[in-house]
């Protein structure tokens, strides 16, 4: 079978870019090579940025409602191709089909919210800022923006940013993850069909060389990036050096705190999808559970272990599991699997109890897939490597805390601050959790406190290097600059 070679989309056309070779794209469930992606050179990046730069004057002067017409069309096209895009996400990333559908729905919802830009982008006017003087705040587009994407949400993450950038009148260069570039290739074909003028949206495939070149290009006004914390730091430093706007989202270790009054049966079901959905490779995946009190700990350990054993580990595109509610696919690559297995070994060496061991799981007929079964450590002490590190796989650590205050001190001492949830029926503790947990995304009896597109998204501490969060009207500040106009007119001479 011939393997598709991906292209770049530059200035309204599909092009074979100047490249430093190609990378094979693998279906992580089967090991089958599904595409080849070009590793674009600096020259290819410059061509895309030049196209975006040239398109900016006309696009930024296009009335906002006309700009949104293309986004409305994109909504319809993505709806028409919803199942195809979702299956593509599963094929290249390995998450279950329900997970992939939820991801594509979130991408779509961000386009829908950005379609409200005629209202969202409005400025302010103050009549009588001083005697006979009015003040006005205009929000105007900035220029060319770039996005550097991670592997775990091949369709959705660029949509936290891109629809808002285009609707506000900026032009765009997107670099998908080099590990999962196929979904954005499909979506770029729909963006083309939606009729955006050439150069308004551009897609450049490749590895970190593309990212680094975007960061150094003086025609790029700002970068949004999502990836590991080390990457976010490097990107933030480069943006500061090159004078760019920057939103850099980093890694995570998301805690679930269980109080003694929590409804354990509901809680455990809720935790399961949070911990094992997408094989633990969501930025909002829970990977650590803190139980308050010995009885809570014993109950949660017993029930969570029993439920974890019921998770079906399989190729999510296997028709035999199509109707199963909790299917867990592979991790993204052989390298990721080996890193996760290494961390499990470290957990054992450091004295945590490996209560459920997913290392030796076999999926018949999928021997080349990168599967790891649900893995649970109990008797975990804060400070152990498995508790401190973002494992980004289906590995859950369970800790016992003496009190609510103890749990808060454990979770707040963590370097990451993406998301944390509490399970309780008690409003007093829920309120304190909202206020005291140093996490950007807070859940109350919610396993994955990721918001809908009309609310902002983003963490705290080492999970984010950005003043402005993703999505919703919050992001308009990133994609516009404010001009403050102070005006007065003198009376005509009589
Ligand atoms: P990664 O950091 O390896 O790569 C992310 C992207 O950055 C890729 O496109 C890569 O080519 C590019 N890149 C890497 N180094 C670069 C550099 N020095 N300069 C410019 N570009 C560079 O991340 P990944 O493995 O693809 O994704 C997983 C990570 O992303 C996890 O840590 C996860 O927590 C995080 N993530 C965070 C969020 C969030 O909301 N905070 C969301 C999704 C994923």
Short mmCIF file of C-alpha atoms and ligand atoms in Angstrom, two decimals:
data_model
loop_
_atom_site.label_atom_id
_atom_site.label_comp_id
_atom_site.label_asym_id
_atom_site.label_seq_id
_atom_site.Cartn_x
_atom_site.Cartn_y
_atom_site.Cartn_z
CA UNK A 1 0.00 0.00 0.00
CA UNK A 2 1.40 3.43 -0.90
CA UNK A 3 1.96 5.80 2.01
CA UNK A 4 0.66 9.38 1.70
CA UNK A 5 3.32 12.05 1.81
CA UNK A 6 1.97 15.13 3.56
CA UNK A 7 2.36 18.63 2.16
CA UNK A 8 2.46 22.14 3.52
CA UNK A 9 -0.38 24.58 2.84
CA UNK A 10 1.08 27.97 1.95
CA UNK A 11 -0.54 30.98 0.33
CA UNK A 12 -3.68 29.02 -0.53
CA UNK A 13 -1.82 26.15 -2.20
CA UNK A 14 -0.55 22.69 -1.29
CA UNK A 15 3.22 22.56 -1.69
CA UNK A 16 6.07 20.08 -1.31
CA UNK A 17 8.31 22.18 0.92
CA UNK A 18 12.08 22.37 0.96
CA UNK A 19 12.85 19.74 3.60
CA UNK A 20 15.52 17.91 5.51
CA UNK A 21 13.94 14.49 4.85
CA UNK A 22 10.73 12.97 6.13
CA UNK A 23 9.42 11.28 9.26
CA UNK A 24 7.21 8.16 9.24
CA UNK A 25 3.84 8.58 10.96
CA UNK A 26 2.80 5.44 12.76
CA UNK A 27 -0.57 4.18 13.95
CA UNK A 28 0.43 3.55 17.59
CA UNK A 29 -2.04 0.66 17.91
CA UNK A 30 -0.72 -1.38 15.00
CA UNK A 31 2.72 0.01 14.19
CA UNK A 32 1.53 0.51 10.59
CA UNK A 33 3.04 3.53 8.78
CA UNK A 34 0.08 5.73 7.80
CA UNK A 35 1.86 8.78 6.32
CA UNK A 36 5.19 10.51 5.84
CA UNK A 37 5.66 14.07 6.98
CA UNK A 38 8.23 16.46 5.51
CA UNK A 39 10.66 18.08 7.94
CA UNK A 40 10.38 21.61 6.56
CA UNK A 41 13.48 23.77 6.52
CA UNK A 42 13.87 27.39 7.64
CA UNK A 43 13.30 28.43 4.02
CA UNK A 44 9.88 26.72 4.00
CA UNK A 45 8.93 28.51 7.23
CA UNK A 46 9.95 31.88 5.77
CA UNK A 47 7.77 31.26 2.70
CA UNK A 48 4.74 30.66 4.91
CA UNK A 49 5.43 33.66 7.15
CA UNK A 50 5.93 35.89 4.08
CA UNK A 51 2.56 34.71 2.71
CA UNK A 52 0.83 35.42 6.04
CA UNK A 53 2.55 38.81 6.26
CA UNK A 54 1.45 39.77 2.75
CA UNK A 55 -2.14 38.69 3.46
CA UNK A 56 -2.41 40.69 6.69
CA UNK A 57 -3.26 44.21 5.37
CA UNK A 58 -6.28 43.10 3.31
CA UNK A 59 -7.50 40.53 5.87
CA UNK A 60 -7.27 42.92 8.82
CA UNK A 61 -9.24 45.48 6.79
CA UNK A 62 -11.96 42.96 5.91
CA UNK A 63 -15.09 43.67 8.00
CA UNK A 64 -15.25 41.30 10.94
CA UNK A 65 -18.61 39.84 9.89
CA UNK A 66 -17.15 38.99 6.45
CA UNK A 67 -14.14 37.32 8.14
CA UNK A 68 -16.55 35.26 10.24
CA UNK A 69 -18.43 34.06 7.16
CA UNK A 70 -15.45 31.82 6.42
CA UNK A 71 -15.52 30.49 9.97
CA UNK A 72 -19.25 29.74 9.73
CA UNK A 73 -18.52 27.81 6.54
CA UNK A 74 -15.72 25.94 8.33
CA UNK A 75 -18.18 24.91 11.08
CA UNK A 76 -20.45 23.34 8.45
CA UNK A 77 -17.55 21.57 6.73
CA UNK A 78 -16.18 20.19 9.99
CA UNK A 79 -19.65 18.95 10.90
CA UNK A 80 -19.94 17.24 7.48
CA UNK A 81 -16.53 15.56 7.99
CA UNK A 82 -16.90 15.02 11.74
CA UNK A 83 -16.65 11.23 11.76
CA UNK A 84 -13.80 11.14 9.24
CA UNK A 85 -11.73 13.63 11.26
CA UNK A 86 -12.47 11.76 14.49
CA UNK A 87 -11.40 8.41 13.04
CA UNK A 88 -8.26 10.08 11.73
CA UNK A 89 -7.43 11.33 15.25
CA UNK A 90 -7.82 7.78 16.58
CA UNK A 91 -5.71 6.35 13.78
CA UNK A 92 -2.73 8.64 14.30
CA UNK A 93 -2.95 9.18 18.07
CA UNK A 94 -4.50 5.99 19.45
CA UNK A 95 -7.23 7.48 21.67
CA UNK A 96 -10.67 5.86 21.77
CA UNK A 97 -13.30 6.95 19.24
CA UNK A 98 -15.54 8.60 21.89
CA UNK A 99 -12.48 10.55 23.06
CA UNK A 100 -11.61 11.55 19.50
CA UNK A 101 -15.20 12.66 18.83
CA UNK A 102 -15.20 14.73 22.03
CA UNK A 103 -11.94 16.32 20.90
CA UNK A 104 -13.24 17.26 17.45
CA UNK A 105 -16.42 18.63 19.04
CA UNK A 106 -14.29 20.90 21.24
CA UNK A 107 -12.37 22.09 18.18
CA UNK A 108 -15.66 22.89 16.46
CA UNK A 109 -17.04 24.71 19.49
CA UNK A 110 -14.06 27.05 19.45
CA UNK A 111 -14.85 28.00 15.84
CA UNK A 112 -18.46 28.62 16.88
CA UNK A 113 -17.39 30.89 19.75
CA UNK A 114 -14.98 32.78 17.46
CA UNK A 115 -17.92 33.39 15.11
CA UNK A 116 -19.15 35.81 17.80
CA UNK A 117 -16.20 38.12 17.12
CA UNK A 118 -18.35 41.05 15.92
CA UNK A 119 -19.49 41.29 19.55
CA UNK A 120 -16.39 39.95 21.31
CA UNK A 121 -13.93 42.33 19.66
CA UNK A 122 -15.83 45.50 20.47
CA UNK A 123 -13.87 48.19 22.27
CA UNK A 124 -15.04 50.71 24.86
CA UNK A 125 -15.89 54.37 24.78
CA UNK A 126 -15.98 56.76 27.72
CA UNK A 127 -17.91 59.94 27.13
CA UNK A 128 -16.49 62.77 29.27
CA UNK A 129 -13.08 61.42 30.21
CA UNK A 130 -12.31 65.09 30.92
CA UNK A 131 -14.13 68.31 30.12
CA UNK A 132 -15.39 67.98 26.51
CA UNK A 133 -12.98 65.11 25.94
CA UNK A 134 -13.92 61.51 25.20
CA UNK A 135 -11.78 58.42 25.57
CA UNK A 136 -12.04 55.44 23.28
CA UNK A 137 -10.40 52.01 23.38
CA UNK A 138 -10.03 50.34 19.98
CA UNK A 139 -9.00 46.70 19.63
CA UNK A 140 -7.03 46.21 16.44
CA UNK A 141 -5.38 43.10 15.03
CA UNK A 142 -1.63 42.69 15.45
CA UNK A 143 -0.16 40.78 12.48
CA UNK A 144 1.12 37.23 11.89
CA UNK A 145 0.69 34.69 14.70
CA UNK A 146 2.18 31.20 14.96
CA UNK A 147 1.13 28.08 16.84
CA UNK A 148 3.33 25.16 17.92
CA UNK A 149 1.19 22.12 18.78
CA UNK A 150 1.63 18.98 20.94
CA UNK A 151 0.81 15.38 20.02
CA UNK A 152 -1.98 14.55 22.45
CA UNK A 153 -4.87 16.50 20.87
CA UNK A 154 -4.02 16.50 17.14
CA UNK A 155 -7.30 18.19 16.13
CA UNK A 156 -8.32 20.36 19.09
CA UNK A 157 -5.36 22.22 20.57
CA UNK A 158 -4.67 24.49 17.56
CA UNK A 159 -8.36 25.45 17.76
CA UNK A 160 -7.88 26.94 21.23
CA UNK A 161 -6.12 29.75 19.37
CA UNK A 162 -6.39 29.79 15.58
CA UNK A 163 -10.11 30.60 15.04
CA UNK A 164 -9.81 33.60 17.38
CA UNK A 165 -6.65 34.84 15.63
CA UNK A 166 -8.33 34.71 12.23
CA UNK A 167 -11.62 36.22 13.39
CA UNK A 168 -9.83 39.17 15.00
CA UNK A 169 -8.10 39.92 11.68
CA UNK A 170 -4.67 38.33 12.12
CA UNK A 171 -3.04 35.85 9.78
CA UNK A 172 -1.65 32.49 10.84
CA UNK A 173 1.07 29.87 10.52
CA UNK A 174 0.36 26.55 12.24
CA UNK A 175 2.97 23.92 13.02
CA UNK A 176 1.28 20.64 14.02
CA UNK A 177 3.12 18.09 16.14
CA UNK A 178 5.48 16.15 13.88
CA UNK A 179 4.19 12.94 15.52
CA UNK A 180 0.51 13.48 14.59
CA UNK A 181 0.32 15.82 11.57
CA UNK A 182 -2.47 14.07 9.64
CA UNK A 183 -5.51 15.58 11.39
CA UNK A 184 -4.49 19.16 10.69
CA UNK A 185 -3.73 18.18 7.09
CA UNK A 186 -7.36 17.03 6.75
CA UNK A 187 -8.68 20.13 8.50
CA UNK A 188 -6.50 22.44 6.38
CA UNK A 189 -8.26 21.02 3.31
CA UNK A 190 -11.55 22.17 4.87
CA UNK A 191 -10.08 25.58 5.69
CA UNK A 192 -9.14 25.83 2.01
CA UNK A 193 -12.69 24.87 1.02
CA UNK A 194 -14.09 27.51 3.42
CA UNK A 195 -12.57 30.09 1.07
CA UNK A 196 -10.20 32.07 3.28
CA UNK A 197 -8.08 34.34 1.07
CA UNK A 198 -4.60 32.95 0.20
CA UNK A 199 -2.02 33.47 2.93
CA UNK A 200 -4.51 34.03 5.76
CA UNK A 201 -3.96 30.50 7.08
CA UNK A 202 -0.80 28.48 6.45
CA UNK A 203 0.31 25.04 7.61
CA UNK A 204 3.99 24.13 7.95
CA UNK A 205 4.95 20.57 8.88
CA UNK A 206 8.15 19.64 10.64
CA UNK A 207 9.95 19.26 13.93
CA UNK A 208 11.31 21.78 16.42
CA UNK A 209 13.38 23.43 13.67
CA UNK A 210 10.10 24.83 12.34
CA UNK A 211 9.18 26.06 15.81
CA UNK A 212 12.58 27.65 16.38
CA UNK A 213 12.49 29.36 12.98
CA UNK A 214 9.01 30.77 13.65
CA UNK A 215 10.26 32.10 16.98
CA UNK A 216 13.19 33.88 15.35
CA UNK A 217 11.26 35.36 12.43
CA UNK A 218 10.79 39.10 12.94
CA UNK A 219 7.53 39.14 10.93
CA UNK A 220 5.85 36.89 13.50
CA UNK A 221 4.13 39.02 16.16
CA UNK A 222 3.25 36.29 18.62
CA UNK A 223 3.35 32.57 19.37
CA UNK A 224 0.96 30.24 21.16
CA UNK A 225 2.49 26.90 22.09
CA UNK A 226 1.45 23.81 24.00
CA UNK A 227 3.89 21.09 25.06
CA UNK A 228 6.14 19.92 27.87
CA UNK A 229 7.25 22.46 30.48
CA UNK A 230 10.86 22.43 29.21
CA UNK A 231 9.53 23.33 25.74
CA UNK A 232 7.27 26.05 27.16
CA UNK A 233 10.26 27.58 28.98
CA UNK A 234 12.45 27.51 25.85
CA UNK A 235 9.66 29.09 23.79
CA UNK A 236 9.02 31.78 26.41
CA UNK A 237 12.72 32.68 26.48
CA UNK A 238 12.86 32.84 22.68
CA UNK A 239 9.74 35.04 22.54
CA UNK A 240 11.27 37.41 25.10
CA UNK A 241 14.52 37.51 23.12
CA UNK A 242 12.75 38.24 19.84
CA UNK A 243 10.14 40.61 21.28
CA UNK A 244 7.04 38.51 20.62
CA UNK A 245 3.75 38.03 22.38
CA UNK A 246 3.79 34.60 24.00
CA UNK A 247 1.41 32.03 25.41
CA UNK A 248 3.29 28.83 26.30
CA UNK A 249 1.38 26.03 27.99
CA UNK A 250 3.39 23.32 29.78
CA UNK A 251 3.11 19.96 31.50
CA UNK A 252 0.84 18.78 34.28
CA UNK A 253 0.28 16.41 37.19
CA UNK A 254 -3.37 16.71 38.06
CA UNK A 255 -4.61 15.71 41.51
CA UNK A 256 -7.99 14.41 42.61
CA UNK A 257 -8.69 14.95 46.32
CA UNK A 258 -11.28 12.62 47.87
CA UNK A 259 -12.96 13.74 51.11
CA UNK A 260 -14.54 11.24 53.54
CA UNK A 261 -18.07 12.33 52.56
CA UNK A 262 -17.56 11.81 48.81
CA UNK A 263 -20.00 9.53 46.98
CA UNK A 264 -17.45 6.80 46.36
CA UNK A 265 -19.35 4.80 43.72
CA UNK A 266 -19.88 7.89 41.54
CA UNK A 267 -16.35 9.11 42.26
CA UNK A 268 -14.60 5.95 41.15
CA UNK A 269 -16.48 5.81 37.82
CA UNK A 270 -15.65 9.47 37.31
CA UNK A 271 -11.97 8.95 38.13
CA UNK A 272 -11.61 6.09 35.71
CA UNK A 273 -12.17 8.11 32.53
CA UNK A 274 -10.09 10.95 33.93
CA UNK A 275 -7.10 8.69 34.68
CA UNK A 276 -7.21 6.30 31.72
CA UNK A 277 -8.89 8.26 28.93
CA UNK A 278 -6.39 8.83 26.12
CA UNK A 279 -4.12 6.37 28.01
CA UNK A 280 -3.38 9.10 30.57
CA UNK A 281 -2.02 11.43 27.88
CA UNK A 282 -4.44 14.31 28.38
CA UNK A 283 -3.13 17.57 29.80
CA UNK A 284 -6.12 17.38 32.16
CA UNK A 285 -5.72 13.64 32.94
CA UNK A 286 -5.80 12.92 36.63
CA UNK A 287 -2.73 10.94 37.57
CA UNK A 288 -2.62 11.39 41.34
CA UNK A 289 -5.30 10.72 43.95
CA UNK A 290 -5.09 12.09 47.50
CA UNK A 291 -7.50 10.44 49.94
CA UNK A 292 -8.35 12.20 53.17
CA UNK A 293 -8.47 9.76 56.09
CA UNK A 294 -7.60 6.07 56.34
CA UNK A 295 -11.12 4.81 55.67
CA UNK A 296 -11.43 6.90 52.50
CA UNK A 297 -8.03 5.66 51.37
CA UNK A 298 -8.88 1.98 51.94
CA UNK A 299 -12.24 2.30 50.14
CA UNK A 300 -10.88 4.23 47.17
CA UNK A 301 -7.89 1.89 46.74
CA UNK A 302 -10.15 -1.19 46.80
CA UNK A 303 -12.78 0.18 44.42
CA UNK A 304 -10.40 1.99 42.07
CA UNK A 305 -8.25 -1.14 41.68
CA UNK A 306 -11.33 -3.28 40.95
CA UNK A 307 -12.60 -0.75 38.37
CA UNK A 308 -9.14 -0.37 36.77
CA UNK A 309 -9.07 -4.11 36.09
CA UNK A 310 -12.25 -3.73 34.00
CA UNK A 311 -10.72 -1.23 31.56
CA UNK A 312 -10.50 -2.79 28.08
CA UNK A 313 -7.07 -2.29 26.51
CA UNK A 314 -7.38 -2.59 22.74
CA UNK A 315 -6.91 -1.02 19.35
CA UNK A 316 -9.77 1.53 19.48
CA UNK A 317 -10.51 0.91 15.79
CA UNK A 318 -11.08 -2.81 16.39
CA UNK A 319 -14.82 -3.31 15.59
CA UNK A 320 -15.06 -5.79 18.49
CA UNK A 321 -14.72 -2.92 21.01
CA UNK A 322 -16.74 -0.33 19.11
CA UNK A 323 -19.57 -0.32 21.66
CA UNK A 324 -17.52 -0.65 24.84
CA UNK A 325 -17.67 2.39 27.12
CA UNK A 326 -14.16 2.28 28.58
CA UNK A 327 -11.59 1.38 25.93
CA UNK A 328 -7.99 2.40 26.41
CA UNK A 329 -5.65 2.52 23.41
CA UNK A 330 -1.86 2.62 23.28
CA UNK A 331 0.55 5.34 24.30
CA UNK A 332 1.89 7.40 21.44
CA UNK A 333 5.21 5.70 20.60
CA UNK A 334 7.79 3.08 21.49
CA UNK A 335 9.92 5.86 23.03
CA UNK A 336 7.00 7.03 25.23
CA UNK A 337 6.32 3.44 26.31
CA UNK A 338 9.93 2.87 27.27
CA UNK A 339 10.04 6.16 29.26
CA UNK A 340 6.84 5.22 31.14
CA UNK A 341 8.07 1.68 31.90
CA UNK A 342 11.28 3.23 33.24
CA UNK A 343 9.26 5.45 35.59
CA UNK A 344 7.23 2.44 36.81
CA UNK A 345 10.52 0.65 37.62
CA UNK A 346 11.64 3.76 39.54
CA UNK A 347 8.38 3.76 41.54
CA UNK A 348 9.02 0.14 42.58
CA UNK A 349 12.65 0.91 43.51
CA UNK A 350 11.58 3.92 45.60
CA UNK A 351 9.24 1.74 47.68
CA UNK A 352 5.74 2.54 46.38
CA UNK A 353 3.47 -0.52 46.19
CA UNK A 354 2.73 -1.56 42.60
CA UNK A 355 -0.85 -2.62 43.29
CA UNK A 356 -1.76 -3.05 39.61
CA UNK A 357 0.95 -3.71 37.04
CA UNK A 358 0.15 -2.93 33.40
CA UNK A 359 3.66 -3.49 32.05
CA UNK A 360 3.16 -6.90 30.48
CA UNK A 361 -0.17 -6.39 28.79
CA UNK A 362 -0.56 -8.07 25.38
CA UNK A 363 -3.19 -7.12 22.80
CA UNK A 364 -3.60 -10.12 20.47
CA UNK A 365 -2.99 -9.22 16.81
CA UNK A 366 -1.52 -5.84 17.82
CA UNK A 367 1.92 -6.98 18.96
CA UNK A 368 3.54 -3.91 17.38
CA UNK A 369 1.26 -1.50 19.29
CA UNK A 370 2.58 0.50 22.25
CA UNK A 371 0.15 -0.68 24.91
CA UNK A 372 0.48 -0.33 28.67
CA UNK A 373 -2.31 -1.56 30.92
CA UNK A 374 -3.80 0.44 33.81
CA UNK A 375 -1.11 0.74 36.46
CA UNK A 376 -1.70 1.82 40.05
CA UNK A 377 0.78 2.66 42.80
CA UNK A 378 -0.46 2.79 46.39
CA UNK A 379 1.40 3.80 49.59
CA UNK A 380 2.84 6.69 47.61
CA UNK A 381 4.62 9.40 49.57
CA UNK A 382 4.79 12.99 48.32
CA UNK A 383 8.25 13.56 46.87
CA UNK A 384 8.62 10.11 45.28
CA UNK A 385 9.56 10.32 41.59
CA UNK A 386 6.23 8.84 40.48
CA UNK A 387 4.41 11.50 42.50
CA UNK A 388 6.54 14.44 41.30
CA UNK A 389 6.92 13.55 37.60
CA UNK A 390 4.46 13.98 34.77
CA UNK A 391 4.35 10.36 33.61
CA UNK A 392 1.89 10.99 30.74
CA UNK A 393 0.68 7.40 30.61
CA UNK A 394 -1.95 5.21 32.33
CA UNK A 395 -0.16 5.27 35.69
CA UNK A 396 -2.00 6.47 38.79
CA UNK A 397 -0.48 7.17 42.21
CA UNK A 398 -2.61 7.09 45.37
CA UNK A 399 -1.59 8.95 48.54
CA UNK A 400 -3.14 9.08 51.99
CA UNK A 401 -3.57 12.45 53.71
CA UNK A 402 -4.55 13.11 57.35
CA UNK A 403 -6.81 16.08 56.70
CA UNK A 404 -8.07 18.56 54.13
CA UNK A 405 -5.22 20.93 55.11
CA UNK A 406 -2.68 18.17 54.61
CA UNK A 407 -4.10 17.38 51.14
CA UNK A 408 -3.95 21.07 50.17
CA UNK A 409 -0.32 21.30 51.27
CA UNK A 410 0.58 18.15 49.26
CA UNK A 411 -1.05 19.33 46.05
CA UNK A 412 0.16 22.91 46.38
CA UNK A 413 3.76 21.86 46.88
CA UNK A 414 3.73 20.42 43.35
CA UNK A 415 5.58 22.32 40.62
CA UNK A 416 2.63 21.93 38.24
CA UNK A 417 -0.70 23.71 38.55
CA UNK A 418 -2.82 22.71 35.58
CA UNK A 419 -5.92 21.11 37.09
CA UNK A 420 -7.14 19.71 40.42
CA UNK A 421 -10.49 18.42 41.63
CA UNK A 422 -12.12 17.72 44.95
CA UNK A 423 -14.82 15.13 45.56
CA UNK A 424 -17.07 16.23 48.40
CA UNK A 425 -20.68 17.06 49.19
CA UNK A 426 -19.51 19.66 51.72
CA UNK A 427 -19.75 23.27 50.53
CA UNK A 428 -17.28 24.52 53.14
CA UNK A 429 -14.43 22.33 51.86
CA UNK A 430 -15.45 22.85 48.23
CA UNK A 431 -15.24 26.62 48.72
CA UNK A 432 -11.88 26.43 50.46
CA UNK A 433 -10.58 24.18 47.67
CA UNK A 434 -11.66 26.68 45.01
CA UNK A 435 -9.79 29.43 46.81
CA UNK A 436 -6.74 27.61 48.17
CA UNK A 437 -5.75 25.06 45.48
CA UNK A 438 -3.03 26.67 43.35
CA UNK A 439 -4.32 25.27 40.09
CA UNK A 440 -5.74 27.08 37.07
CA UNK A 441 -8.55 24.62 36.38
CA UNK A 442 -10.59 23.55 39.42
CA UNK A 443 -13.15 20.76 39.54
CA UNK A 444 -15.78 20.12 42.19
CA UNK A 445 -16.97 16.54 41.74
CA UNK A 446 -15.61 16.72 38.17
CA UNK A 447 -12.83 14.39 37.03
CA UNK A 448 -11.67 16.52 34.12
CA UNK A 449 -12.26 20.21 34.84
CA UNK A 450 -11.60 21.26 31.23
CA UNK A 451 -14.07 23.96 30.29
CA UNK A 452 -16.25 24.44 27.26
CA UNK A 453 -14.97 26.75 24.53
CA UNK A 454 -16.83 29.80 25.82
CA UNK A 455 -14.74 29.77 29.04
CA UNK A 456 -10.98 30.36 29.32
CA UNK A 457 -8.52 27.49 29.69
CA UNK A 458 -5.09 27.32 31.29
CA UNK A 459 -3.13 26.34 34.37
CA UNK A 460 -0.81 27.99 36.89
CA UNK A 461 2.81 27.60 38.08
CA UNK A 462 5.01 25.44 35.78
CA UNK A 463 1.98 24.45 33.68
CA UNK A 464 1.79 27.80 31.98
CA UNK A 465 4.00 30.64 30.84
CA UNK A 466 1.30 33.03 29.75
CA UNK A 467 -0.63 35.95 31.16
CA UNK A 468 -3.57 35.28 28.88
CA UNK A 469 -5.42 32.00 28.86
CA UNK A 470 -6.63 30.07 25.80
CA UNK A 471 -10.12 30.08 24.26
CA UNK A 472 -13.17 32.26 24.77
CA UNK A 473 -13.27 36.03 24.93
CA UNK A 474 -10.22 35.92 27.26
CA UNK A 475 -7.95 35.30 24.30
CA UNK A 476 -9.05 38.43 22.42
CA UNK A 477 -6.49 40.36 24.50
CA UNK A 478 -3.72 38.20 23.02
CA UNK A 479 -4.79 38.67 19.42
CA UNK A 480 -5.57 42.38 19.54
CA UNK A 481 -3.69 45.44 20.62
CA UNK A 482 -5.51 48.26 22.28
CA UNK A 483 -5.30 51.79 20.94
CA UNK A 484 -6.52 54.43 23.33
CA UNK A 485 -7.87 57.46 21.55
CA UNK A 486 -8.45 60.68 23.45
CA UNK A 487 -10.49 63.14 21.38
CA UNK A 488 -11.96 66.58 21.53
CA UNK A 489 -13.55 68.93 18.99
CA UNK A 490 -13.74 72.69 19.48
CA UNK A 491 -16.92 74.53 18.79
CA UNK A 492 -17.09 76.24 15.39
CA UNK A 493 -16.61 80.01 15.62
CA UNK A 494 -20.02 81.71 15.56
P1 LIG B 1 6.74 18.60 23.24
O1 LIG B 1 7.14 19.67 24.19
O2 LIG B 1 7.68 17.49 23.01
O3 LIG B 1 6.43 19.22 21.78
C1 LIG B 1 5.41 20.18 21.58
C2 LIG B 1 5.69 20.94 20.30
O4 LIG B 1 6.82 21.80 20.49
C3 LIG B 1 6.03 20.08 19.09
O5 LIG B 1 5.36 20.62 17.96
C4 LIG B 1 7.54 20.22 18.96
O6 LIG B 1 7.99 20.06 17.63
C5 LIG B 1 7.76 21.64 19.43
N1 LIG B 1 9.06 21.95 20.04
C6 LIG B 1 9.77 21.18 20.87
N2 LIG B 1 10.87 21.84 21.32
C7 LIG B 1 10.82 23.08 20.76
C8 LIG B 1 11.65 24.24 20.84
N3 LIG B 1 12.77 24.25 21.59
N4 LIG B 1 11.32 25.32 20.13
C9 LIG B 1 10.18 25.33 19.38
N5 LIG B 1 9.35 24.27 19.26
C10 LIG B 1 9.66 23.15 19.95
O7 LIG B 1 5.33 18.07 23.77
P2 LIG B 1 4.51 16.78 23.30
O8 LIG B 1 5.21 15.56 23.77
O9 LIG B 1 4.12 16.88 21.87
O10 LIG B 1 3.15 16.98 24.15
C11 LIG B 1 2.98 16.49 25.45
C12 LIG B 1 3.18 17.58 26.48
O11 LIG B 1 2.27 18.66 26.23
C13 LIG B 1 2.87 17.11 27.90
O12 LIG B 1 3.84 17.63 28.77
C14 LIG B 1 1.50 17.71 28.18
O13 LIG B 1 1.22 17.95 29.56
C15 LIG B 1 1.60 19.00 27.45
N6 LIG B 1 0.28 19.55 27.18
C16 LIG B 1 -0.13 20.58 27.96
C17 LIG B 1 -1.38 21.14 27.77
C18 LIG B 1 -1.85 22.27 28.64
O14 LIG B 1 -2.96 22.72 28.46
N7 LIG B 1 -1.07 22.77 29.57
C19 LIG B 1 -2.22 20.64 26.75
C20 LIG B 1 -1.76 19.58 25.95
C21 LIG B 1 -0.50 19.05 26.19
#
